[in-house]
Amino acid sequence: MHARPLLTALLATLLILGPVCAQAQSSVPALVLGHMNPDTDSIISAIAVAHLNNKRGIACQPAAQGPPSPETAFVLKRFGLTAPEVVHDVAGRKLYLVDFSDLAQAPKGIGEAEILGIVDHHKLGDVTTPNPLEIWTWPVGCAGTVIKSMYDFYGVEIPKNIAGGLMCAILSDTVMFKSPTTTEQDKKAVEALTKIADVADYKAVGIAMFTAKSAVEGVSAKDLVSRDFKNFIMNGKKIGIGQIEVFDLAMLDKVKNNLYQEITRLKAEGRHSVFLLLTDITKGGSELLFVSDDPSVVEKAFGKKPDGKSVWLDGVMSRKKQVVPNLEKAFK
Amino acid sequence: MHARPLLTALLATLLILGPVCAQAQSSVPALVLGHMNPDTDSIISAIAVAHLNNKRGIACQPAAQGPPSPETAFVLKRFGLTAPEVVHDVAGRKLYLVDFSDLAQAPKGIGEAEILGIVDHHKLGDVTTPNPLEIWTWPVGCAGTVIKSMYDFYGVEIPKNIAGGLMCAILSDTVMFKSPTTTEQDKKAVEALTKIADVADYKAVGIAMFTAKSAVEGVSAKDLVSRDFKNFIMNGKKIGIGQIEVFDLAMLDKVKNNLYQEITRLKAEGRHSVFLLLTDITKGGSELLFVSDDPSVVEKAFGKKPDGKSVWLDGVMSRKKQVVPNLEKAFK
C-alpha cells in the first residue's frame, strides 16, 4: 500500500485543525463536600479544596453534610474560618468529594450529581462516574496532607487561616501523630503549615483542640455517637462504625450504658452490626463496644474474645487502618 | 472537670511515644499493569510507573495483559524499551493499575490481589479496595501526561527512552492532539518529553507510529478488533466497545464484513451489545458498527438514526469522552 498521499493529507489536516476542546462552563459553582457526620478533616478539606479550585479557575463553594462538631467549631473559630453551608441533597449539582468515596457516606441525590473530582486518603469506595475526573488519593493520615501538596503542585499560596485549619485537620486525624496512620508526609505538612499559619506551638493548639473534642459532659449519647459515625457495606451487609476519642476512657464511664443503648438503637434501624470505638488517646488503644447479628466477627477480626458487649484493643486507634480492613476480612 | 493532670499525661505520652508506623515490606515486587487488550498508553505507563516507583523505593515490575500491538511494538523498538511480561492471573500479588479502574478490564484474580495504587485518566470504575491507596487520576488525554507530572512531583529524572515512550503514548491517545480528549497539559507534556527524549520532530514519530497502527492488511478481523477492545457493565448489561483508527476508512472497506461478523461473534459470547468504532483520523470522525439486543440505544445515545448495521458519527474520535458517557446515559 502506498501511504505517502494519505500521510500528506493527514499532516495538512493536523496543521489546519486544532483540537476540539469545547468544555461546557457552568455558572453554578460546584459543591465541595465531605462525608456524613463531618469531622474536622472533612470540613476543612472542603473549605481548602474550594479555595484552591477557585484559584485554579474552577468555580466552587464548600459545603458539609452537617454542622461542625465541637472540635471543628474550635478550629474554625481559632483561625477565623466560616462553617460551610449544610447541604443534604446534591441532585443536579457538580461535586468534588473530599475525605470519602463511599456511596454509604454520600448525600441524597449523589446518583443525579456529576462528580468532577475526589480528594481522599481512605480505601477506594464504590463511587463510580460516567466521565473522566480528577482524583488525588494518597495513603496518608489526612486529606489535609494531600491538599497541602496540591497547593504546592498548582503553585497557589495557602492563606494563613486555611493553613491553620489544615494543620489542625492533620493533627486531629493522626491524633497528634500517635495514630498508626501517621506518615512522614503528614509530619512535614504540619511543619510547613505551622509556619504559614504563624502558629508558635502546634502541640498547644492540638491539645486545646482535643480538649474541645473530649468535652462529653452534658452531651447526649446520640450526639456523641453521631459526631463521628460512618456506614459501610461489607459483603452486602450494612455496618455502622463510630468512634469517640477522649484523653482518658474514665471520662466515658458515666455514659457508657447510654452509648450501648444508642448503638443498639442504630442497629435496629436496619444494620447488621454497629461498632463503637472508645479511643483512649493517652493509653493509645480503644475499647470496642458492639451489637451484631453475628458477634463472632469480633474475635474473627481482632483475634481477641470479647467480654460480653465489649473488648479492649490495645494499640488500636485508627478505624480506617486497624478496624475497617479487619472487619471486611471477617465479613468475607 | 479538671483537665490539667490529663493534659500533662497526654503531653508526656506524646513526647515519649512515636507513631506506630509498622508497614509490612514484601520482597515480591508489585506488578504494574494496564487493561485487557493493552494499547500503547497501557504498556508504556506500566513501564514508566514501575520505573518511578522503584526510584521511590517501592519494588515494582511492569506487566501487561497481552503482547504489544503493532503500534506499541513500533514504539518499544523505536526507543529501545522491552515489552513487559504478560500476566493473566494476579491472585496474591500486590498491584498498581494503570489506565483503568474497571473490574471488567482487570485480569483474573483481581479479587485476591492487593491494589496499592491507580494511575488513570478515565472515568472512575468499580474497583474498590479494603485499604487506603495512592490514586493519581486526571481528566487529561493520556495516563502518560499524569505520569510526566508524577515524575516532576517526586523529583525523579525521566530516562530518555521512557520519555520517548510516554511522548508516543500521549500522541497515540490524543490522535496527535486531534481528539477532543486533548488538554493543554497533554501538549505541554509532549513538548517537555520530546526534549528529554531528544526527538527532533515529534510529528514525524507520531505519523510513523500511526502508519504502523494503520497496517491492517493481512491481519485477521479477530486480531483487528481485539487490539483495542474494552468491556463495560452498563446498567447491569455487559457491553463491548472496540476501536480501530486508520488514516482513511477506505483502508477497511475489504474487511468491514469480516469485522461485522467478528463483533456478532463477540456479542454471542454473552454481551448485550458490541460497538466498533472505525475512526478516520484524517476526516476526524467514526463509523460506528454495532450489534445489540436493543438497537434503539444507538439513536438514543448519538441522536442519529443508524443505516442498518452502522452510523457515521461526525467529529467522534474518543470512546472515553464521546461514546462511553452517551451509551451509559442511553442504557439508564
PDB file of C-alpha atoms in Angstrom, chain A residues 31-254:
ATOM      1  CA  LEU A  31     -20.013  21.950  45.653  1.00  0.00           C
ATOM      2  CA  VAL A  32     -17.015  20.596  47.554  1.00  0.00           C
ATOM      3  CA  LEU A  33     -18.187  18.352  50.342  1.00  0.00           C
ATOM      4  CA  GLY A  34     -17.079  15.652  52.747  1.00  0.00           C
ATOM      5  CA  HIS A  35     -18.750  12.626  54.306  1.00  0.00           C
ATOM      6  CA  MET A  36     -21.800  12.351  56.567  1.00  0.00           C
ATOM      7  CA  ASN A  37     -21.249  13.358  60.197  1.00  0.00           C
ATOM      8  CA  PRO A  38     -18.399  15.611  59.097  1.00  0.00           C
ATOM      9  CA  ASP A  39     -15.195  15.648  61.119  1.00  0.00           C
ATOM     10  CA  THR A  40     -12.570  18.384  61.096  1.00  0.00           C
ATOM     11  CA  ASP A  41     -10.744  16.963  58.043  1.00  0.00           C
ATOM     12  CA  SER A  42     -13.982  16.743  56.083  1.00  0.00           C
ATOM     13  CA  ILE A  43     -14.950  20.358  56.742  1.00  0.00           C
ATOM     14  CA  ILE A  44     -11.510  21.981  56.473  1.00  0.00           C
ATOM     15  CA  SER A  45     -10.733  19.990  53.319  1.00  0.00           C
ATOM     16  CA  ALA A  46     -13.968  21.224  51.722  1.00  0.00           C
ATOM     17  CA  ILE A  47     -13.004  24.816  52.526  1.00  0.00           C
ATOM     18  CA  ALA A  48      -9.436  24.349  51.252  1.00  0.00           C
ATOM     19  CA  VAL A  49     -10.257  22.495  48.014  1.00  0.00           C
ATOM     20  CA  ALA A  50     -12.978  25.053  47.184  1.00  0.00           C
ATOM     21  CA  HIS A  51     -10.425  27.853  47.702  1.00  0.00           C
ATOM     22  CA  LEU A  52      -7.739  26.094  45.649  1.00  0.00           C
ATOM     23  CA  ASN A  53     -10.142  25.270  42.811  1.00  0.00           C
ATOM     24  CA  ASN A  54     -11.409  28.853  42.657  1.00  0.00           C
ATOM     25  CA  LYS A  55      -7.783  29.993  42.314  1.00  0.00           C
ATOM     26  CA  ARG A  56      -7.377  27.412  39.509  1.00  0.00           C
ATOM     27  CA  GLY A  57     -10.401  28.895  37.730  1.00  0.00           C
ATOM     28  CA  ILE A  58     -12.926  26.209  38.706  1.00  0.00           C
ATOM     29  CA  ALA A  59     -15.880  27.911  40.440  1.00  0.00           C
ATOM     30  CA  CYS A  60     -16.513  26.069  43.722  1.00  0.00           C
ATOM     31  CA  GLN A  61     -18.151  26.552  47.090  1.00  0.00           C
ATOM     32  CA  PRO A  62     -17.542  24.499  50.239  1.00  0.00           C
ATOM     33  CA  ALA A  63     -20.424  22.527  51.750  1.00  0.00           C
ATOM     34  CA  ALA A  64     -20.960  19.983  54.519  1.00  0.00           C
ATOM     35  CA  GLN A  65     -23.475  17.271  55.368  1.00  0.00           C
ATOM     36  CA  GLY A  66     -23.953  18.631  58.845  1.00  0.00           C
ATOM     37  CA  PRO A  67     -22.881  21.345  61.290  1.00  0.00           C
ATOM     38  CA  PRO A  68     -19.360  21.393  62.755  1.00  0.00           C
ATOM     39  CA  SER A  69     -18.641  19.188  65.790  1.00  0.00           C
ATOM     40  CA  PRO A  70     -17.320  20.949  68.921  1.00  0.00           C
ATOM     41  CA  GLU A  71     -13.778  20.068  67.799  1.00  0.00           C
ATOM     42  CA  THR A  72     -14.319  21.546  64.343  1.00  0.00           C
ATOM     43  CA  ALA A  73     -16.075  24.597  65.776  1.00  0.00           C
ATOM     44  CA  PHE A  74     -12.965  25.213  67.904  1.00  0.00           C
ATOM     45  CA  VAL A  75     -10.733  25.044  64.812  1.00  0.00           C
ATOM     46  CA  LEU A  76     -12.965  27.311  62.710  1.00  0.00           C
ATOM     47  CA  LYS A  77     -13.088  29.905  65.498  1.00  0.00           C
ATOM     48  CA  ARG A  78      -9.362  29.679  66.279  1.00  0.00           C
ATOM     49  CA  PHE A  79      -8.452  30.530  62.670  1.00  0.00           C
ATOM     50  CA  GLY A  80     -11.383  32.764  61.720  1.00  0.00           C
ATOM     51  CA  LEU A  81     -12.895  30.394  59.169  1.00  0.00           C
ATOM     52  CA  THR A  82     -16.619  30.167  58.340  1.00  0.00           C
ATOM     53  CA  ALA A  83     -18.564  26.890  58.639  1.00  0.00           C
ATOM     54  CA  PRO A  84     -19.616  25.665  55.166  1.00  0.00           C
ATOM     55  CA  GLU A  85     -23.278  25.685  54.160  1.00  0.00           C
ATOM     56  CA  VAL A  86     -25.092  22.487  55.191  1.00  0.00           C
ATOM     57  CA  VAL A  87     -26.385  20.568  52.142  1.00  0.00           C
ATOM     58  CA  HIS A  88     -28.444  17.362  52.224  1.00  0.00           C
ATOM     59  CA  ASP A  89     -29.414  16.901  48.564  1.00  0.00           C
ATOM     60  CA  VAL A  90     -26.943  17.285  45.706  1.00  0.00           C
ATOM     61  CA  ALA A  91     -29.115  16.193  42.752  1.00  0.00           C
ATOM     62  CA  GLY A  92     -28.238  18.139  39.623  1.00  0.00           C
ATOM     63  CA  ARG A  93     -25.080  19.660  41.137  1.00  0.00           C
ATOM     64  CA  LYS A  94     -21.452  19.340  40.124  1.00  0.00           C
ATOM     65  CA  LEU A  95     -19.415  17.903  43.001  1.00  0.00           C
ATOM     66  CA  TYR A  96     -15.942  17.451  44.414  1.00  0.00           C
ATOM     67  CA  LEU A  97     -15.850  14.815  47.159  1.00  0.00           C
ATOM     68  CA  VAL A  98     -13.338  15.214  49.969  1.00  0.00           C
ATOM     69  CA  ASP A  99     -12.350  12.610  52.556  1.00  0.00           C
ATOM     70  CA  PHE A 100     -14.589   9.798  51.217  1.00  0.00           C
ATOM     71  CA  SER A 101     -15.536   7.763  48.144  1.00  0.00           C
ATOM     72  CA  ASP A 102     -18.276   5.515  49.559  1.00  0.00           C
ATOM     73  CA  LEU A 103     -21.888   5.911  48.462  1.00  0.00           C
ATOM     74  CA  ALA A 104     -22.970   4.988  52.009  1.00  0.00           C
ATOM     75  CA  GLN A 105     -21.337   8.239  53.218  1.00  0.00           C
ATOM     76  CA  ALA A 106     -22.739  10.378  50.399  1.00  0.00           C
ATOM     77  CA  PRO A 107     -25.717  12.751  50.499  1.00  0.00           C
ATOM     78  CA  LYS A 108     -29.085  12.215  48.822  1.00  0.00           C
ATOM     79  CA  GLY A 109     -29.074  12.798  45.066  1.00  0.00           C
ATOM     80  CA  ILE A 110     -25.474  11.638  44.547  1.00  0.00           C
ATOM     81  CA  GLY A 111     -26.728   9.493  41.627  1.00  0.00           C
ATOM     82  CA  GLU A 112     -28.054  12.627  39.886  1.00  0.00           C
ATOM     83  CA  ALA A 113     -24.923  14.703  40.546  1.00  0.00           C
ATOM     84  CA  GLU A 114     -21.804  14.990  38.381  1.00  0.00           C
ATOM     85  CA  ILE A 115     -18.620  14.133  40.281  1.00  0.00           C
ATOM     86  CA  LEU A 116     -15.727  16.234  38.954  1.00  0.00           C
ATOM     87  CA  GLY A 117     -13.124  15.147  41.459  1.00  0.00           C
ATOM     88  CA  ILE A 118     -12.185  13.323  44.667  1.00  0.00           C
ATOM     89  CA  VAL A 119      -9.528  14.184  47.255  1.00  0.00           C
ATOM     90  CA  ASP A 120      -9.144  11.430  49.832  1.00  0.00           C
ATOM     91  CA  HIS A 121      -6.889   9.307  51.996  1.00  0.00           C
ATOM     92  CA  HIS A 122      -9.132   6.275  52.592  1.00  0.00           C
ATOM     93  CA  LYS A 123      -9.737   2.994  50.810  1.00  0.00           C
ATOM     94  CA  LEU A 124     -11.350   3.342  47.392  1.00  0.00           C
ATOM     95  CA  GLY A 125     -15.124   3.071  47.832  1.00  0.00           C
ATOM     96  CA  ASP A 126     -17.949   2.258  45.451  1.00  0.00           C
ATOM     97  CA  VAL A 127     -18.448   5.694  43.887  1.00  0.00           C
ATOM     98  CA  THR A 128     -18.211   5.383  40.084  1.00  0.00           C
ATOM     99  CA  THR A 129     -18.526   8.052  37.391  1.00  0.00           C
ATOM    100  CA  PRO A 130     -19.559   8.115  33.726  1.00  0.00           C
ATOM    101  CA  ASN A 131     -16.899  10.748  32.914  1.00  0.00           C
ATOM    102  CA  PRO A 132     -13.167  11.182  33.461  1.00  0.00           C
ATOM    103  CA  LEU A 133     -12.424  13.129  36.661  1.00  0.00           C
ATOM    104  CA  GLU A 134      -9.609  14.373  38.885  1.00  0.00           C
ATOM    105  CA  ILE A 135      -8.622  12.141  41.812  1.00  0.00           C
ATOM    106  CA  TRP A 136      -5.928  12.796  44.400  1.00  0.00           C
ATOM    107  CA  THR A 137      -5.926   9.959  46.911  1.00  0.00           C
ATOM    108  CA  TRP A 138      -2.869   9.069  48.948  1.00  0.00           C
ATOM    109  CA  PRO A 139      -2.333   6.564  51.769  1.00  0.00           C
ATOM    110  CA  VAL A 140      -1.533   9.274  54.322  1.00  0.00           C
ATOM    111  CA  GLY A 141      -3.008  10.265  57.667  1.00  0.00           C
ATOM    112  CA  CYS A 142      -5.254  13.074  56.477  1.00  0.00           C
ATOM    113  CA  ALA A 143      -6.779  14.546  53.310  1.00  0.00           C
ATOM    114  CA  GLY A 144      -5.271  17.850  54.523  1.00  0.00           C
ATOM    115  CA  THR A 145      -1.806  16.441  53.793  1.00  0.00           C
ATOM    116  CA  VAL A 146      -2.804  15.693  50.193  1.00  0.00           C
ATOM    117  CA  ILE A 147      -4.284  19.195  49.842  1.00  0.00           C
ATOM    118  CA  LYS A 148      -1.083  20.839  51.119  1.00  0.00           C
ATOM    119  CA  SER A 149       0.749  19.092  48.254  1.00  0.00           C
ATOM    120  CA  MET A 150      -1.977  20.067  45.763  1.00  0.00           C
ATOM    121  CA  TYR A 151      -1.470  23.748  46.670  1.00  0.00           C
ATOM    122  CA  ASP A 152       2.279  23.286  46.092  1.00  0.00           C
ATOM    123  CA  PHE A 153       1.698  21.393  42.838  1.00  0.00           C
ATOM    124  CA  TYR A 154      -0.584  24.081  41.419  1.00  0.00           C
ATOM    125  CA  GLY A 155       1.627  26.897  42.728  1.00  0.00           C
ATOM    126  CA  VAL A 156      -1.184  28.504  44.750  1.00  0.00           C
ATOM    127  CA  GLU A 157      -0.347  30.272  48.022  1.00  0.00           C
ATOM    128  CA  ILE A 158      -2.131  28.857  51.085  1.00  0.00           C
ATOM    129  CA  PRO A 159      -3.892  31.614  53.064  1.00  0.00           C
ATOM    130  CA  LYS A 160      -2.879  31.822  56.728  1.00  0.00           C
ATOM    131  CA  ASN A 161      -6.296  30.791  58.073  1.00  0.00           C
ATOM    132  CA  ILE A 162      -6.655  27.788  55.741  1.00  0.00           C
ATOM    133  CA  ALA A 163      -3.104  26.704  56.651  1.00  0.00           C
ATOM    134  CA  GLY A 164      -4.125  26.752  60.330  1.00  0.00           C
ATOM    135  CA  GLY A 165      -7.250  24.719  59.553  1.00  0.00           C
ATOM    136  CA  LEU A 166      -5.309  22.134  57.534  1.00  0.00           C
ATOM    137  CA  MET A 167      -2.700  21.883  60.304  1.00  0.00           C
ATOM    138  CA  CYS A 168      -5.476  21.081  62.820  1.00  0.00           C
ATOM    139  CA  ALA A 169      -7.154  18.598  60.463  1.00  0.00           C
ATOM    140  CA  ILE A 170      -3.899  16.636  60.222  1.00  0.00           C
ATOM    141  CA  LEU A 171      -3.316  16.795  63.997  1.00  0.00           C
ATOM    142  CA  SER A 172      -6.888  15.601  64.539  1.00  0.00           C
ATOM    143  CA  ASP A 173      -6.824  12.712  62.039  1.00  0.00           C
ATOM    144  CA  THR A 174      -3.406  11.487  63.185  1.00  0.00           C
ATOM    145  CA  VAL A 175      -4.202  12.049  66.890  1.00  0.00           C
ATOM    146  CA  MET A 176      -1.157  14.327  67.033  1.00  0.00           C
ATOM    147  CA  PHE A 177       0.997  11.777  65.139  1.00  0.00           C
ATOM    148  CA  LYS A 178       0.168   8.967  67.579  1.00  0.00           C
ATOM    149  CA  SER A 179      -2.140   7.080  65.215  1.00  0.00           C
ATOM    150  CA  PRO A 180      -0.584   4.294  63.108  1.00  0.00           C
ATOM    151  CA  THR A 181      -1.992   6.103  60.063  1.00  0.00           C
ATOM    152  CA  THR A 182       0.670   8.812  60.523  1.00  0.00           C
ATOM    153  CA  THR A 183       3.214   9.171  57.717  1.00  0.00           C
ATOM    154  CA  GLU A 184       6.332  11.314  57.267  1.00  0.00           C
ATOM    155  CA  GLN A 185       4.316  13.359  54.757  1.00  0.00           C
ATOM    156  CA  ASP A 186       1.799  14.278  57.483  1.00  0.00           C
ATOM    157  CA  LYS A 187       4.578  15.495  59.771  1.00  0.00           C
ATOM    158  CA  LYS A 188       6.241  17.515  57.024  1.00  0.00           C
ATOM    159  CA  ALA A 189       2.896  19.052  56.052  1.00  0.00           C
ATOM    160  CA  VAL A 190       2.190  20.107  59.664  1.00  0.00           C
ATOM    161  CA  GLU A 191       5.686  21.582  59.937  1.00  0.00           C
ATOM    162  CA  ALA A 192       5.164  23.695  56.808  1.00  0.00           C
ATOM    163  CA  LEU A 193       1.549  24.633  57.644  1.00  0.00           C
ATOM    164  CA  THR A 194       2.514  25.701  61.183  1.00  0.00           C
ATOM    165  CA  LYS A 195       4.903  28.249  59.663  1.00  0.00           C
ATOM    166  CA  ILE A 196       2.383  29.514  57.096  1.00  0.00           C
ATOM    167  CA  ALA A 197      -0.302  29.822  59.803  1.00  0.00           C
ATOM    168  CA  ASP A 198       2.196  31.636  62.029  1.00  0.00           C
ATOM    169  CA  VAL A 199       1.472  29.273  64.935  1.00  0.00           C
ATOM    170  CA  ALA A 200       4.170  29.252  67.613  1.00  0.00           C
ATOM    171  CA  ASP A 201       3.418  25.798  69.032  1.00  0.00           C
ATOM    172  CA  TYR A 202       1.238  23.345  67.111  1.00  0.00           C
ATOM    173  CA  LYS A 203       1.137  20.992  70.097  1.00  0.00           C
ATOM    174  CA  ALA A 204      -0.580  23.614  72.257  1.00  0.00           C
ATOM    175  CA  VAL A 205      -3.208  24.182  69.552  1.00  0.00           C
ATOM    176  CA  GLY A 206      -3.630  20.419  69.138  1.00  0.00           C
ATOM    177  CA  ILE A 207      -4.140  19.870  72.859  1.00  0.00           C
ATOM    178  CA  ALA A 208      -6.700  22.681  73.035  1.00  0.00           C
ATOM    179  CA  MET A 209      -8.485  21.088  70.068  1.00  0.00           C
ATOM    180  CA  PHE A 210      -8.590  17.621  71.677  1.00  0.00           C
ATOM    181  CA  THR A 211      -9.782  19.230  74.905  1.00  0.00           C
ATOM    182  CA  ALA A 212     -12.739  20.677  72.974  1.00  0.00           C
ATOM    183  CA  LYS A 213     -13.328  17.206  71.498  1.00  0.00           C
ATOM    184  CA  SER A 214     -13.119  15.469  74.877  1.00  0.00           C
ATOM    185  CA  ALA A 215     -15.862  17.624  76.382  1.00  0.00           C
ATOM    186  CA  VAL A 216     -18.503  14.911  76.696  1.00  0.00           C
ATOM    187  CA  GLU A 217     -20.362  16.129  79.796  1.00  0.00           C
ATOM    188  CA  GLY A 218     -23.859  17.345  79.106  1.00  0.00           C
ATOM    189  CA  VAL A 219     -23.853  15.855  75.597  1.00  0.00           C
ATOM    190  CA  SER A 220     -26.437  13.175  74.792  1.00  0.00           C
ATOM    191  CA  ALA A 221     -25.256   9.679  73.832  1.00  0.00           C
ATOM    192  CA  LYS A 222     -26.946  10.174  70.455  1.00  0.00           C
ATOM    193  CA  ASP A 223     -24.926  13.317  69.763  1.00  0.00           C
ATOM    194  CA  LEU A 224     -21.708  11.723  70.988  1.00  0.00           C
ATOM    195  CA  VAL A 225     -22.077   8.745  68.640  1.00  0.00           C
ATOM    196  CA  SER A 226     -23.263  10.740  65.631  1.00  0.00           C
ATOM    197  CA  ARG A 227     -20.264  13.099  65.775  1.00  0.00           C
ATOM    198  CA  ASP A 228     -18.105  10.526  64.038  1.00  0.00           C
ATOM    199  CA  PHE A 229     -20.176   7.675  62.671  1.00  0.00           C
ATOM    200  CA  LYS A 230     -19.741   6.044  59.267  1.00  0.00           C
ATOM    201  CA  ASN A 231     -21.748   3.469  57.343  1.00  0.00           C
ATOM    202  CA  PHE A 232     -20.112   0.720  55.296  1.00  0.00           C
ATOM    203  CA  ILE A 233     -21.390  -2.133  53.142  1.00  0.00           C
ATOM    204  CA  MET A 234     -19.418  -5.280  53.931  1.00  0.00           C
ATOM    205  CA  ASN A 235     -20.238  -8.401  51.938  1.00  0.00           C
ATOM    206  CA  GLY A 236     -23.703  -6.968  51.319  1.00  0.00           C
ATOM    207  CA  LYS A 237     -24.354  -6.163  54.987  1.00  0.00           C
ATOM    208  CA  LYS A 238     -24.891  -2.651  56.335  1.00  0.00           C
ATOM    209  CA  ILE A 239     -22.391  -1.929  59.089  1.00  0.00           C
ATOM    210  CA  GLY A 240     -22.018   1.210  61.208  1.00  0.00           C
ATOM    211  CA  ILE A 241     -18.730   2.164  62.874  1.00  0.00           C
ATOM    212  CA  GLY A 242     -18.439   5.112  65.251  1.00  0.00           C
ATOM    213  CA  GLN A 243     -15.522   6.499  67.187  1.00  0.00           C
ATOM    214  CA  ILE A 244     -15.200   8.727  70.247  1.00  0.00           C
ATOM    215  CA  GLU A 245     -11.710   9.918  71.183  1.00  0.00           C
ATOM    216  CA  VAL A 246     -11.015  11.100  74.721  1.00  0.00           C
ATOM    217  CA  PHE A 247      -7.944  11.763  76.831  1.00  0.00           C
ATOM    218  CA  ASP A 248      -8.975   9.103  79.311  1.00  0.00           C
ATOM    219  CA  LEU A 249     -11.619   6.369  79.000  1.00  0.00           C
ATOM    220  CA  ALA A 250     -12.743   7.098  82.557  1.00  0.00           C
ATOM    221  CA  MET A 251     -14.351  10.244  81.122  1.00  0.00           C
ATOM    222  CA  LEU A 252     -16.921   7.962  79.438  1.00  0.00           C
ATOM    223  CA  ASP A 253     -17.718   5.743  82.455  1.00  0.00           C
ATOM    224  CA  LYS A 254     -20.955   7.554  83.291  1.00  0.00           C
TER     225      LYS A 254
END
